[in-house]
Short mmCIF file of the N, C-alpha and C atoms (twelve columns), coordinates in Angstrom:
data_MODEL
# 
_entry.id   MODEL 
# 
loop_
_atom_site.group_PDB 
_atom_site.id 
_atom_site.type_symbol 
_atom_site.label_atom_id 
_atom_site.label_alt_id 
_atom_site.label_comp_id 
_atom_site.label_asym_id 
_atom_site.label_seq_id 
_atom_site.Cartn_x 
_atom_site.Cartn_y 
_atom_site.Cartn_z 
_atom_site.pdbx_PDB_model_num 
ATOM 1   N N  . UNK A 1   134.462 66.729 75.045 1 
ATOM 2   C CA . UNK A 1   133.799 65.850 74.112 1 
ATOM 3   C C  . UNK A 1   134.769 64.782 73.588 1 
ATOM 4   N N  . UNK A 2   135.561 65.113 73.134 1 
ATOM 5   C CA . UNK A 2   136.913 63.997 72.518 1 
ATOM 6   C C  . UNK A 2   137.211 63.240 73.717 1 
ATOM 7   N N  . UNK A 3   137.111 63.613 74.929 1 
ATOM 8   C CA . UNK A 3   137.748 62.705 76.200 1 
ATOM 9   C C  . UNK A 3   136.408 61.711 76.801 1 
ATOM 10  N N  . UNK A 4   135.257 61.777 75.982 1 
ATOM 11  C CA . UNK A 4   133.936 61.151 76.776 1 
ATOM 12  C C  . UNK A 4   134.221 60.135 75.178 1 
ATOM 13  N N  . UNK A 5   134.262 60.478 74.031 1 
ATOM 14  C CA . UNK A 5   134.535 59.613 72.781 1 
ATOM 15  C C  . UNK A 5   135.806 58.515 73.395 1 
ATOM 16  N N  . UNK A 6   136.867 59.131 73.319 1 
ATOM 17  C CA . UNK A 6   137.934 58.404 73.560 1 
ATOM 18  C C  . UNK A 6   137.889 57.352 73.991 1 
ATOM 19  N N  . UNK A 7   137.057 57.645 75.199 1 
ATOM 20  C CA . UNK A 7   136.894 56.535 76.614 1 
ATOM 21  C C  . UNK A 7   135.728 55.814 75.997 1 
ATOM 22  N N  . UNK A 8   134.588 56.147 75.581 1 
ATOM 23  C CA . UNK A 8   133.851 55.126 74.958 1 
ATOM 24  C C  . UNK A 8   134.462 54.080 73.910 1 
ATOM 25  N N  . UNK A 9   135.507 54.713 73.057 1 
ATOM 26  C CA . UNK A 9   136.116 54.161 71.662 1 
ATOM 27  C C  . UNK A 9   137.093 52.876 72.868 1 
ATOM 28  N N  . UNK A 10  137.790 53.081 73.522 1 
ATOM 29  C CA . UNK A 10  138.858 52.370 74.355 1 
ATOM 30  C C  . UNK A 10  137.898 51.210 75.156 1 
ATOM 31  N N  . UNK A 11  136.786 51.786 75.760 1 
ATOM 32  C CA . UNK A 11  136.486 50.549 77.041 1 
ATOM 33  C C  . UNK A 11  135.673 49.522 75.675 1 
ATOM 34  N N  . UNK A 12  134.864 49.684 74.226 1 
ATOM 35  C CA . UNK A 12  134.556 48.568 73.803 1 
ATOM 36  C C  . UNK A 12  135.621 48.042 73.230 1 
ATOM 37  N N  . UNK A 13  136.688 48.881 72.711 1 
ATOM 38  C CA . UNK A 13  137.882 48.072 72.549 1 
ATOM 39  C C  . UNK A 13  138.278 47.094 73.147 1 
ATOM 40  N N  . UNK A 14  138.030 47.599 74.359 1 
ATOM 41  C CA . UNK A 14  139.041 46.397 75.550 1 
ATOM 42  C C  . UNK A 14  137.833 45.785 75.950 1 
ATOM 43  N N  . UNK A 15  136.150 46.094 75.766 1 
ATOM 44  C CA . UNK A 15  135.581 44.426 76.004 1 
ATOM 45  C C  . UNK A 15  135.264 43.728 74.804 1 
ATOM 46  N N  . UNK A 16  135.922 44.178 73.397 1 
ATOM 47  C CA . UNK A 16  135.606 43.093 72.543 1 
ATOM 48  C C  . UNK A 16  137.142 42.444 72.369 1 
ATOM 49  N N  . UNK A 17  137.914 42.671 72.281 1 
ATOM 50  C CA . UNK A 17  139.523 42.176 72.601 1 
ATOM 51  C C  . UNK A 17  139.292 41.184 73.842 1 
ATOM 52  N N  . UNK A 18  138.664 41.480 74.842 1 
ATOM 53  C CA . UNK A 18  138.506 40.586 75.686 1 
ATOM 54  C C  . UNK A 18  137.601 39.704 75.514 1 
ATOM 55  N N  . UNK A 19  136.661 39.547 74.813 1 
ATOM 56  C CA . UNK A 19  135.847 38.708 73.981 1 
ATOM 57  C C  . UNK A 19  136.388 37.825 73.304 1 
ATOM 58  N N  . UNK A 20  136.784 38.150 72.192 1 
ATOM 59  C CA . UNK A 20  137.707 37.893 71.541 1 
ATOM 60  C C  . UNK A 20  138.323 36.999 71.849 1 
ATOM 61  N N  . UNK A 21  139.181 37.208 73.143 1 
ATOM 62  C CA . UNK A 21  140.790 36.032 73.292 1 
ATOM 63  C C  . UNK A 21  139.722 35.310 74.706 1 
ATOM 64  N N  . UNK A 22  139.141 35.984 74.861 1 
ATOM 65  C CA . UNK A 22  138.273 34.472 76.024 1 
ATOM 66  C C  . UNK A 22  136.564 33.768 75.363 1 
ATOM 67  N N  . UNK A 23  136.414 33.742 74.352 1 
ATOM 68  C CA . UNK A 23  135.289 33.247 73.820 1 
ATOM 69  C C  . UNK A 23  134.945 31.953 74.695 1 
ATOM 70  N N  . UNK A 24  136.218 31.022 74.202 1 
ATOM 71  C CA . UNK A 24  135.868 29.948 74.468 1 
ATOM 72  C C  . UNK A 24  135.798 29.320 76.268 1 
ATOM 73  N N  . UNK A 25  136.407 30.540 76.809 1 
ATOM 74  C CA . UNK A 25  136.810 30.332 78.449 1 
ATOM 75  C C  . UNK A 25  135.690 30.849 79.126 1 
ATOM 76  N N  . UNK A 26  135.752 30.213 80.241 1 
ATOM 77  C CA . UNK A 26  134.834 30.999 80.950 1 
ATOM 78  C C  . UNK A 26  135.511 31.859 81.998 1 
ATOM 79  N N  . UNK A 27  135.036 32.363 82.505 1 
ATOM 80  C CA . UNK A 27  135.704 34.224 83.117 1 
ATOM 81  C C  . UNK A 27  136.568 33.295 84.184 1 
ATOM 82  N N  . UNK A 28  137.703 34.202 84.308 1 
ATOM 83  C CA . UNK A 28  138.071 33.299 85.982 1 
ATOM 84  C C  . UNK A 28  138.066 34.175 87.038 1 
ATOM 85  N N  . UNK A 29  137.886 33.669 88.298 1 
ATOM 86  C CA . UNK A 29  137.536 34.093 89.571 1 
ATOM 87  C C  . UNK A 29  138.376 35.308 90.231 1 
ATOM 88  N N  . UNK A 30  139.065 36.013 89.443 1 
ATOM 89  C CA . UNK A 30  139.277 37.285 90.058 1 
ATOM 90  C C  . UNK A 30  138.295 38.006 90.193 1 
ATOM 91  N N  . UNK A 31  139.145 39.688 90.660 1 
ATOM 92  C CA . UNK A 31  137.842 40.139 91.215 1 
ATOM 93  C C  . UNK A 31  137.143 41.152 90.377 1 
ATOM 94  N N  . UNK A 32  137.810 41.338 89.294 1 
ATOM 95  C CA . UNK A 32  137.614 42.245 88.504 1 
ATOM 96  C C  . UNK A 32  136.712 41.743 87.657 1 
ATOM 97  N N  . UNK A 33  136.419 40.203 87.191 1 
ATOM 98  C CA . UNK A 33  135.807 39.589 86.760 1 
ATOM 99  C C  . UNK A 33  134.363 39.182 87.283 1 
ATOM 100 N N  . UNK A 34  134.592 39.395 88.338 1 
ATOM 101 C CA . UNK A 34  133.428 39.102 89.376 1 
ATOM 102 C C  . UNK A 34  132.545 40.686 89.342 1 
ATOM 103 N N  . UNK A 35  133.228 41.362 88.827 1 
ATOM 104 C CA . UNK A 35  132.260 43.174 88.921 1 
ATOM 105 C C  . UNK A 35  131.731 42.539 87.643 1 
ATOM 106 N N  . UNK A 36  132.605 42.146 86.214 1 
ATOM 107 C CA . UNK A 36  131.853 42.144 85.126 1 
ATOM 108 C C  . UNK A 36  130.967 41.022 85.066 1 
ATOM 109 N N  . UNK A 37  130.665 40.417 85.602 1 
ATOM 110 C CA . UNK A 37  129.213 39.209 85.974 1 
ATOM 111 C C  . UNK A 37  127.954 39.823 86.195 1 
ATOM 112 N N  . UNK A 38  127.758 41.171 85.319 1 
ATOM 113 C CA . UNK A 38  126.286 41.365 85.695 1 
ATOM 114 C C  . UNK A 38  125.326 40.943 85.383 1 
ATOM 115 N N  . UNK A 39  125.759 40.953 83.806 1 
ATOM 116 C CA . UNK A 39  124.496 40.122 82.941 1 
ATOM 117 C C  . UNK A 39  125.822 39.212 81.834 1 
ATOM 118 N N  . UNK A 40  126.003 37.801 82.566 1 
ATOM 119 C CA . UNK A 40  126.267 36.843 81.504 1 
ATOM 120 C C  . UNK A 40  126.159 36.547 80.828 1 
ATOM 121 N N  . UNK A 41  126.915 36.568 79.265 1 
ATOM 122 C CA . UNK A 41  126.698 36.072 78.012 1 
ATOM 123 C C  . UNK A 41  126.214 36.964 77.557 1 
ATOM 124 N N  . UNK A 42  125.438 38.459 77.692 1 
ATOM 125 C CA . UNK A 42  124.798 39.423 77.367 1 
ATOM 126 C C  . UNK A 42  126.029 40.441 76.886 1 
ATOM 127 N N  . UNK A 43  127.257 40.347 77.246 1 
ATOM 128 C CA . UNK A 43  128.176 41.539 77.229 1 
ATOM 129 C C  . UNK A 43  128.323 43.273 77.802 1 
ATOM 130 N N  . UNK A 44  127.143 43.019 78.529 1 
ATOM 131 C CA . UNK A 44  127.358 44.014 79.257 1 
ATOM 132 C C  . UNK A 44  128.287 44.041 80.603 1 
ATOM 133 N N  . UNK A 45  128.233 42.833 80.868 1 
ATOM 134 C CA . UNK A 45  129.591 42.648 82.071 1 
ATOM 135 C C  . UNK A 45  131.031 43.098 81.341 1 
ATOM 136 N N  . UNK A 46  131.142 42.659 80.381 1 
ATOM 137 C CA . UNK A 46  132.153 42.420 79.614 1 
ATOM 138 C C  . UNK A 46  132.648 43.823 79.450 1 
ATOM 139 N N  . UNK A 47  131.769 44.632 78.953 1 
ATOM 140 C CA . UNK A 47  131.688 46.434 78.729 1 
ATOM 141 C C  . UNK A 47  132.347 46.947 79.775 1 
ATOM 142 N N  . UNK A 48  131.495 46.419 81.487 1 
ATOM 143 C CA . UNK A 48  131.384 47.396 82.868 1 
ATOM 144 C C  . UNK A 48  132.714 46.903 83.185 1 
ATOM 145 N N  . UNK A 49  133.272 45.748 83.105 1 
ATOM 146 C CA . UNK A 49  134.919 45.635 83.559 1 
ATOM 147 C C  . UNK A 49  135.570 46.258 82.680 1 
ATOM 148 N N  . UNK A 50  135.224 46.058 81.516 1 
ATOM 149 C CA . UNK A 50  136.573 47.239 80.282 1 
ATOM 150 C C  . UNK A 50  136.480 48.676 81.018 1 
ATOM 151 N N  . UNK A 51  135.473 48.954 80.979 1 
ATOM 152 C CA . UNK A 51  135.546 50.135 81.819 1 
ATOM 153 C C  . UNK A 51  135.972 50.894 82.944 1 
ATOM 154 N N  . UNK A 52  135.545 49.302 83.482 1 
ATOM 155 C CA . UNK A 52  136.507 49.835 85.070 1 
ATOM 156 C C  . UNK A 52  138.006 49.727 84.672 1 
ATOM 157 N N  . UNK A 53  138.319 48.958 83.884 1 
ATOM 158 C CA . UNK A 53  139.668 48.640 83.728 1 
ATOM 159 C C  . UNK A 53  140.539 50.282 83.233 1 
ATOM 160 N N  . UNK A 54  139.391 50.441 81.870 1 
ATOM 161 C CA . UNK A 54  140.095 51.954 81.524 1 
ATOM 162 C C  . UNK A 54  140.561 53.035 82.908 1 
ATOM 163 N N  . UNK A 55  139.140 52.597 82.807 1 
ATOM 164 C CA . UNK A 55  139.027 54.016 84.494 1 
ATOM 165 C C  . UNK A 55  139.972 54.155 85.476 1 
ATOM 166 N N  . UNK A 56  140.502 52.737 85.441 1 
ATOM 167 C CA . UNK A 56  141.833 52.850 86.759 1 
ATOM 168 C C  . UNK A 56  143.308 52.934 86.219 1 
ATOM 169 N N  . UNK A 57  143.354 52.530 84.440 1 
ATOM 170 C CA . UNK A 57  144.894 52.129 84.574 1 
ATOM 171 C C  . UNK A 57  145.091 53.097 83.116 1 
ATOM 172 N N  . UNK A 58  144.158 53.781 82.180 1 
ATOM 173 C CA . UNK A 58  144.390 54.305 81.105 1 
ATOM 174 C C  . UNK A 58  143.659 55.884 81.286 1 
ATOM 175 N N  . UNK A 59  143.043 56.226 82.293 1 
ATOM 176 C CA . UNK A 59  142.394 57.343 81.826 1 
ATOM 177 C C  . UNK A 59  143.774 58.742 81.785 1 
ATOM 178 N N  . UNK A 60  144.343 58.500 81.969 1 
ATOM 179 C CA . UNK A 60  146.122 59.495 82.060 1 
ATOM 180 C C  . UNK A 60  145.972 59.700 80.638 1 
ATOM 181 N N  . UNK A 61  145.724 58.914 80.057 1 
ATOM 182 C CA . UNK A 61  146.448 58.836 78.250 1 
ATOM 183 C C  . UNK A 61  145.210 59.504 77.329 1 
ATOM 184 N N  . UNK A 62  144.197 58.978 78.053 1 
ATOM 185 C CA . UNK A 62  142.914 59.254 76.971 1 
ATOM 186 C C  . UNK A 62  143.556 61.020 77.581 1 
ATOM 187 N N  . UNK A 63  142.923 61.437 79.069 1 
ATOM 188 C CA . UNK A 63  143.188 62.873 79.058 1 
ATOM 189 C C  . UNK A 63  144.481 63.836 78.391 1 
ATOM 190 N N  . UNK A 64  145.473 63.324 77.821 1 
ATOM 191 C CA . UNK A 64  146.654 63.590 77.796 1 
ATOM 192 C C  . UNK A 64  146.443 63.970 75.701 1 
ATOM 193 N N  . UNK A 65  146.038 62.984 75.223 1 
ATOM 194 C CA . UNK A 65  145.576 62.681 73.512 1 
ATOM 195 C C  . UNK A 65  144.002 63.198 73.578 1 
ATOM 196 N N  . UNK A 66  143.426 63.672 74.179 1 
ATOM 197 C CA . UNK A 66  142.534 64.606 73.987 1 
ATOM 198 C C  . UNK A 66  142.525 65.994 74.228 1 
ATOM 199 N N  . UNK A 67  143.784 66.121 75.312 1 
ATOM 200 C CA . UNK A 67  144.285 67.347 75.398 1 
ATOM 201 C C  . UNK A 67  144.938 67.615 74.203 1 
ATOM 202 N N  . UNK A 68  145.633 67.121 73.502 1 
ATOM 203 C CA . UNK A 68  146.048 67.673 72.240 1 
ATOM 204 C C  . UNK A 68  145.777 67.701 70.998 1 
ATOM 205 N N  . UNK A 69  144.293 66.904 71.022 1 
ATOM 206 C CA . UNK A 69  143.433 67.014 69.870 1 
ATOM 207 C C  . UNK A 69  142.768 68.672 70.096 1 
ATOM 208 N N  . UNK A 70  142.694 68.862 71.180 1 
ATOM 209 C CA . UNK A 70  142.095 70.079 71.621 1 
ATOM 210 C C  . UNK A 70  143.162 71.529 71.513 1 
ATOM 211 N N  . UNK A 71  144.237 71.142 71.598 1 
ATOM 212 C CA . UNK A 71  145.190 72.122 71.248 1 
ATOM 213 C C  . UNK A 71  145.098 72.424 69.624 1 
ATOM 214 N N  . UNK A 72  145.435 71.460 68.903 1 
ATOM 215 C CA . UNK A 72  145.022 71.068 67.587 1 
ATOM 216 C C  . UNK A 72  143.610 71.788 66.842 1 
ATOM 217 N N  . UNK A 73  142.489 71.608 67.829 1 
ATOM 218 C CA . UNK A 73  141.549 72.502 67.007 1 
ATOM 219 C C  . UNK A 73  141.220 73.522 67.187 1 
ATOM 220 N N  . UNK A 74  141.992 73.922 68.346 1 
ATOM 221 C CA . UNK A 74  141.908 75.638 69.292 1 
ATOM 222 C C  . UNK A 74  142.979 76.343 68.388 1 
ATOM 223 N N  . UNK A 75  143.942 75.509 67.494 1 
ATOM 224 C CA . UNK A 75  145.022 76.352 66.292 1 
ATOM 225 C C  . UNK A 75  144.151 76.614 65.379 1 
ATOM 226 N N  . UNK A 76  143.340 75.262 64.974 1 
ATOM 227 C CA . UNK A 76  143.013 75.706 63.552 1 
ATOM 228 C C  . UNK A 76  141.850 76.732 64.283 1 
ATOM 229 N N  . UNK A 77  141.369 76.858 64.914 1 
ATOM 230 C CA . UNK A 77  139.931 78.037 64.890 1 
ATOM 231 C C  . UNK A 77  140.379 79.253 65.037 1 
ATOM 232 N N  . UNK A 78  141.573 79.276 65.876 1 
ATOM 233 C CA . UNK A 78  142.685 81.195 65.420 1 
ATOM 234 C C  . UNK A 78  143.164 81.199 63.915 1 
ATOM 235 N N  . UNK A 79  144.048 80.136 63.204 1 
ATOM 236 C CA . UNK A 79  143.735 80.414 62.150 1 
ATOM 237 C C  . UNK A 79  142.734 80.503 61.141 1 
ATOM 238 N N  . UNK A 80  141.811 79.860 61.292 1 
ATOM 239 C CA . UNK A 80  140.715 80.040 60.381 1 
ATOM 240 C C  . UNK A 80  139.832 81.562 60.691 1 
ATOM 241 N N  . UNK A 81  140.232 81.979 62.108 1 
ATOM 242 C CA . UNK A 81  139.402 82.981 62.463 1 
ATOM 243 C C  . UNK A 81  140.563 84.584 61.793 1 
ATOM 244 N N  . UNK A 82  142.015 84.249 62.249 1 
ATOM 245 C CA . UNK A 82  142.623 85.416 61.102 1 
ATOM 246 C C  . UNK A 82  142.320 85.187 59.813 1 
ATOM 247 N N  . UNK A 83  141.970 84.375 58.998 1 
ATOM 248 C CA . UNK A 83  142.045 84.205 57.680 1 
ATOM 249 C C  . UNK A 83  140.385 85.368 57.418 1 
ATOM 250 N N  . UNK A 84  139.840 84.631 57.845 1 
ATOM 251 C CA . UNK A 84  138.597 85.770 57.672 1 
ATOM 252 C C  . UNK A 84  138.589 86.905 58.297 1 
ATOM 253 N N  . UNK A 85  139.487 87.300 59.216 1 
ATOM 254 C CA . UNK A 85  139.867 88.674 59.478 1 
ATOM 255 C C  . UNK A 85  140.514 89.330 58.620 1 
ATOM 256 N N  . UNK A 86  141.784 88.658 58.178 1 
ATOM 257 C CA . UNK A 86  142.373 89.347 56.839 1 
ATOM 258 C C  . UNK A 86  142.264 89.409 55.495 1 
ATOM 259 N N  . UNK A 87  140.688 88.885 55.399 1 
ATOM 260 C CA . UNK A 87  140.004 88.350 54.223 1 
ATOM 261 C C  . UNK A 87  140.505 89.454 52.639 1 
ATOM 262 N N  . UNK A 88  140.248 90.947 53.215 1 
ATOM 263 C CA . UNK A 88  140.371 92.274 52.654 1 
ATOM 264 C C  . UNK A 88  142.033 92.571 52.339 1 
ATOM 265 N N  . UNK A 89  142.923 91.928 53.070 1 
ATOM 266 C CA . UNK A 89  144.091 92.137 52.671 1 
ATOM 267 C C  . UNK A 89  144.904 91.419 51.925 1 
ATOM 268 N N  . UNK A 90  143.855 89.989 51.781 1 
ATOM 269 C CA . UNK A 90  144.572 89.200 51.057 1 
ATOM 270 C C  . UNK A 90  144.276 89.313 49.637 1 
ATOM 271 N N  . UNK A 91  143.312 90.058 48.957 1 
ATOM 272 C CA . UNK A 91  142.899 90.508 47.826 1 
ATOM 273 C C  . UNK A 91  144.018 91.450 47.399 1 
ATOM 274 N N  . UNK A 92  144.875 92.147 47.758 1 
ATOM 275 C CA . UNK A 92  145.560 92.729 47.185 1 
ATOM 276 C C  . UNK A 92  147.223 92.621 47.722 1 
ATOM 277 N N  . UNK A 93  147.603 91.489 48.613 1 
ATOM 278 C CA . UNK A 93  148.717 91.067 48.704 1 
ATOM 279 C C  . UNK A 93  148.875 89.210 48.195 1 
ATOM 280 N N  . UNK A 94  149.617 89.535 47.485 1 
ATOM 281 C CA . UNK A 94  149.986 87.820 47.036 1 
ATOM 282 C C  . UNK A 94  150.414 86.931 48.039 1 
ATOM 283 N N  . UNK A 95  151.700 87.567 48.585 1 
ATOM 284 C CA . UNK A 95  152.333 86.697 49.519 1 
ATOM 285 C C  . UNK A 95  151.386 86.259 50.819 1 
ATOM 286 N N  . UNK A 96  150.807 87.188 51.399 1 
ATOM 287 C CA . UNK A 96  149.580 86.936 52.337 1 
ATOM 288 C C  . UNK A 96  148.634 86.052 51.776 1 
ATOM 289 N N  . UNK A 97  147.761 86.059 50.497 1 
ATOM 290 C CA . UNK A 97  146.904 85.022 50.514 1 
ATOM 291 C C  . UNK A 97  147.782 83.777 50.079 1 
ATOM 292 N N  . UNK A 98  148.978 83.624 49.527 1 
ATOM 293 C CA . UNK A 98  149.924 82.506 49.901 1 
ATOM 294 C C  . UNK A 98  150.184 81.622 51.532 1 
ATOM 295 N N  . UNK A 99  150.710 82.558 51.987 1 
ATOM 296 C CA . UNK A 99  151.007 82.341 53.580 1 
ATOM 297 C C  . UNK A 99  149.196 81.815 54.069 1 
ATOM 298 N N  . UNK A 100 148.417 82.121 53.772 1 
ATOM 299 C CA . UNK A 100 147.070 81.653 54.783 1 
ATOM 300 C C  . UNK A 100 146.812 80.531 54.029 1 
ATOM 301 N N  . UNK A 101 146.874 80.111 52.471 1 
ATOM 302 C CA . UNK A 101 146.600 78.909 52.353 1 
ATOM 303 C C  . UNK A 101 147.352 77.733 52.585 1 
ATOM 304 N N  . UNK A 102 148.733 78.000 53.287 1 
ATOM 305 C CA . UNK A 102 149.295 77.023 53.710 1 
ATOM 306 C C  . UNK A 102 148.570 76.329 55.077 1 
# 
């Protein structure tokens, strides 16, 4: 899920950045430009090349920072899952319900 976000959050990034610094230009004749010519002036070309663009030269990074958002919430769900396991022991040790609310 974070790696289908990512990549959505990145390719409108990179077709409104590309918007952006070419408003006033019109596309030039490469070929990558020539995929995003589907629907002119509409921005959906604009979208399908960011995309392709992600797809070939960034998807390493999105998988790499979603892999460790995912490490990240696979910690907190063991800890959150001992905390309510040791729910009963922390009622009568201090230092333990100390240590879990850190």
């Amino acid at each position: 899920l974070q790696f289908i976000k990512a990549f959505m959050y990145i390719s409108m990034a990179a077709a409104v950045g590309d918007w952006y610094v070419n408003q006033s230009n019109e596309w030039d004749s490469s070929w990558l430009s020539k995929l995003g010519s589907l629907c002119k002036g509409c921005g959906i070309g604009q979208l399908f090349s960011a995309s392709f663009l992600i797809a070939m030269f960034h998807l390493g990074s999105i998988a790499v920072g979603s892999f460790i958002i995912a490490v990240c919430k696979l910690i907190n769900l063991l800890f959150s899952l001992l905390d309510y396991t040791i729910k009963d022991w922390q009622k009568e040790n201090y230092f333990l319900r100390m240590l879990m609310k850190c």
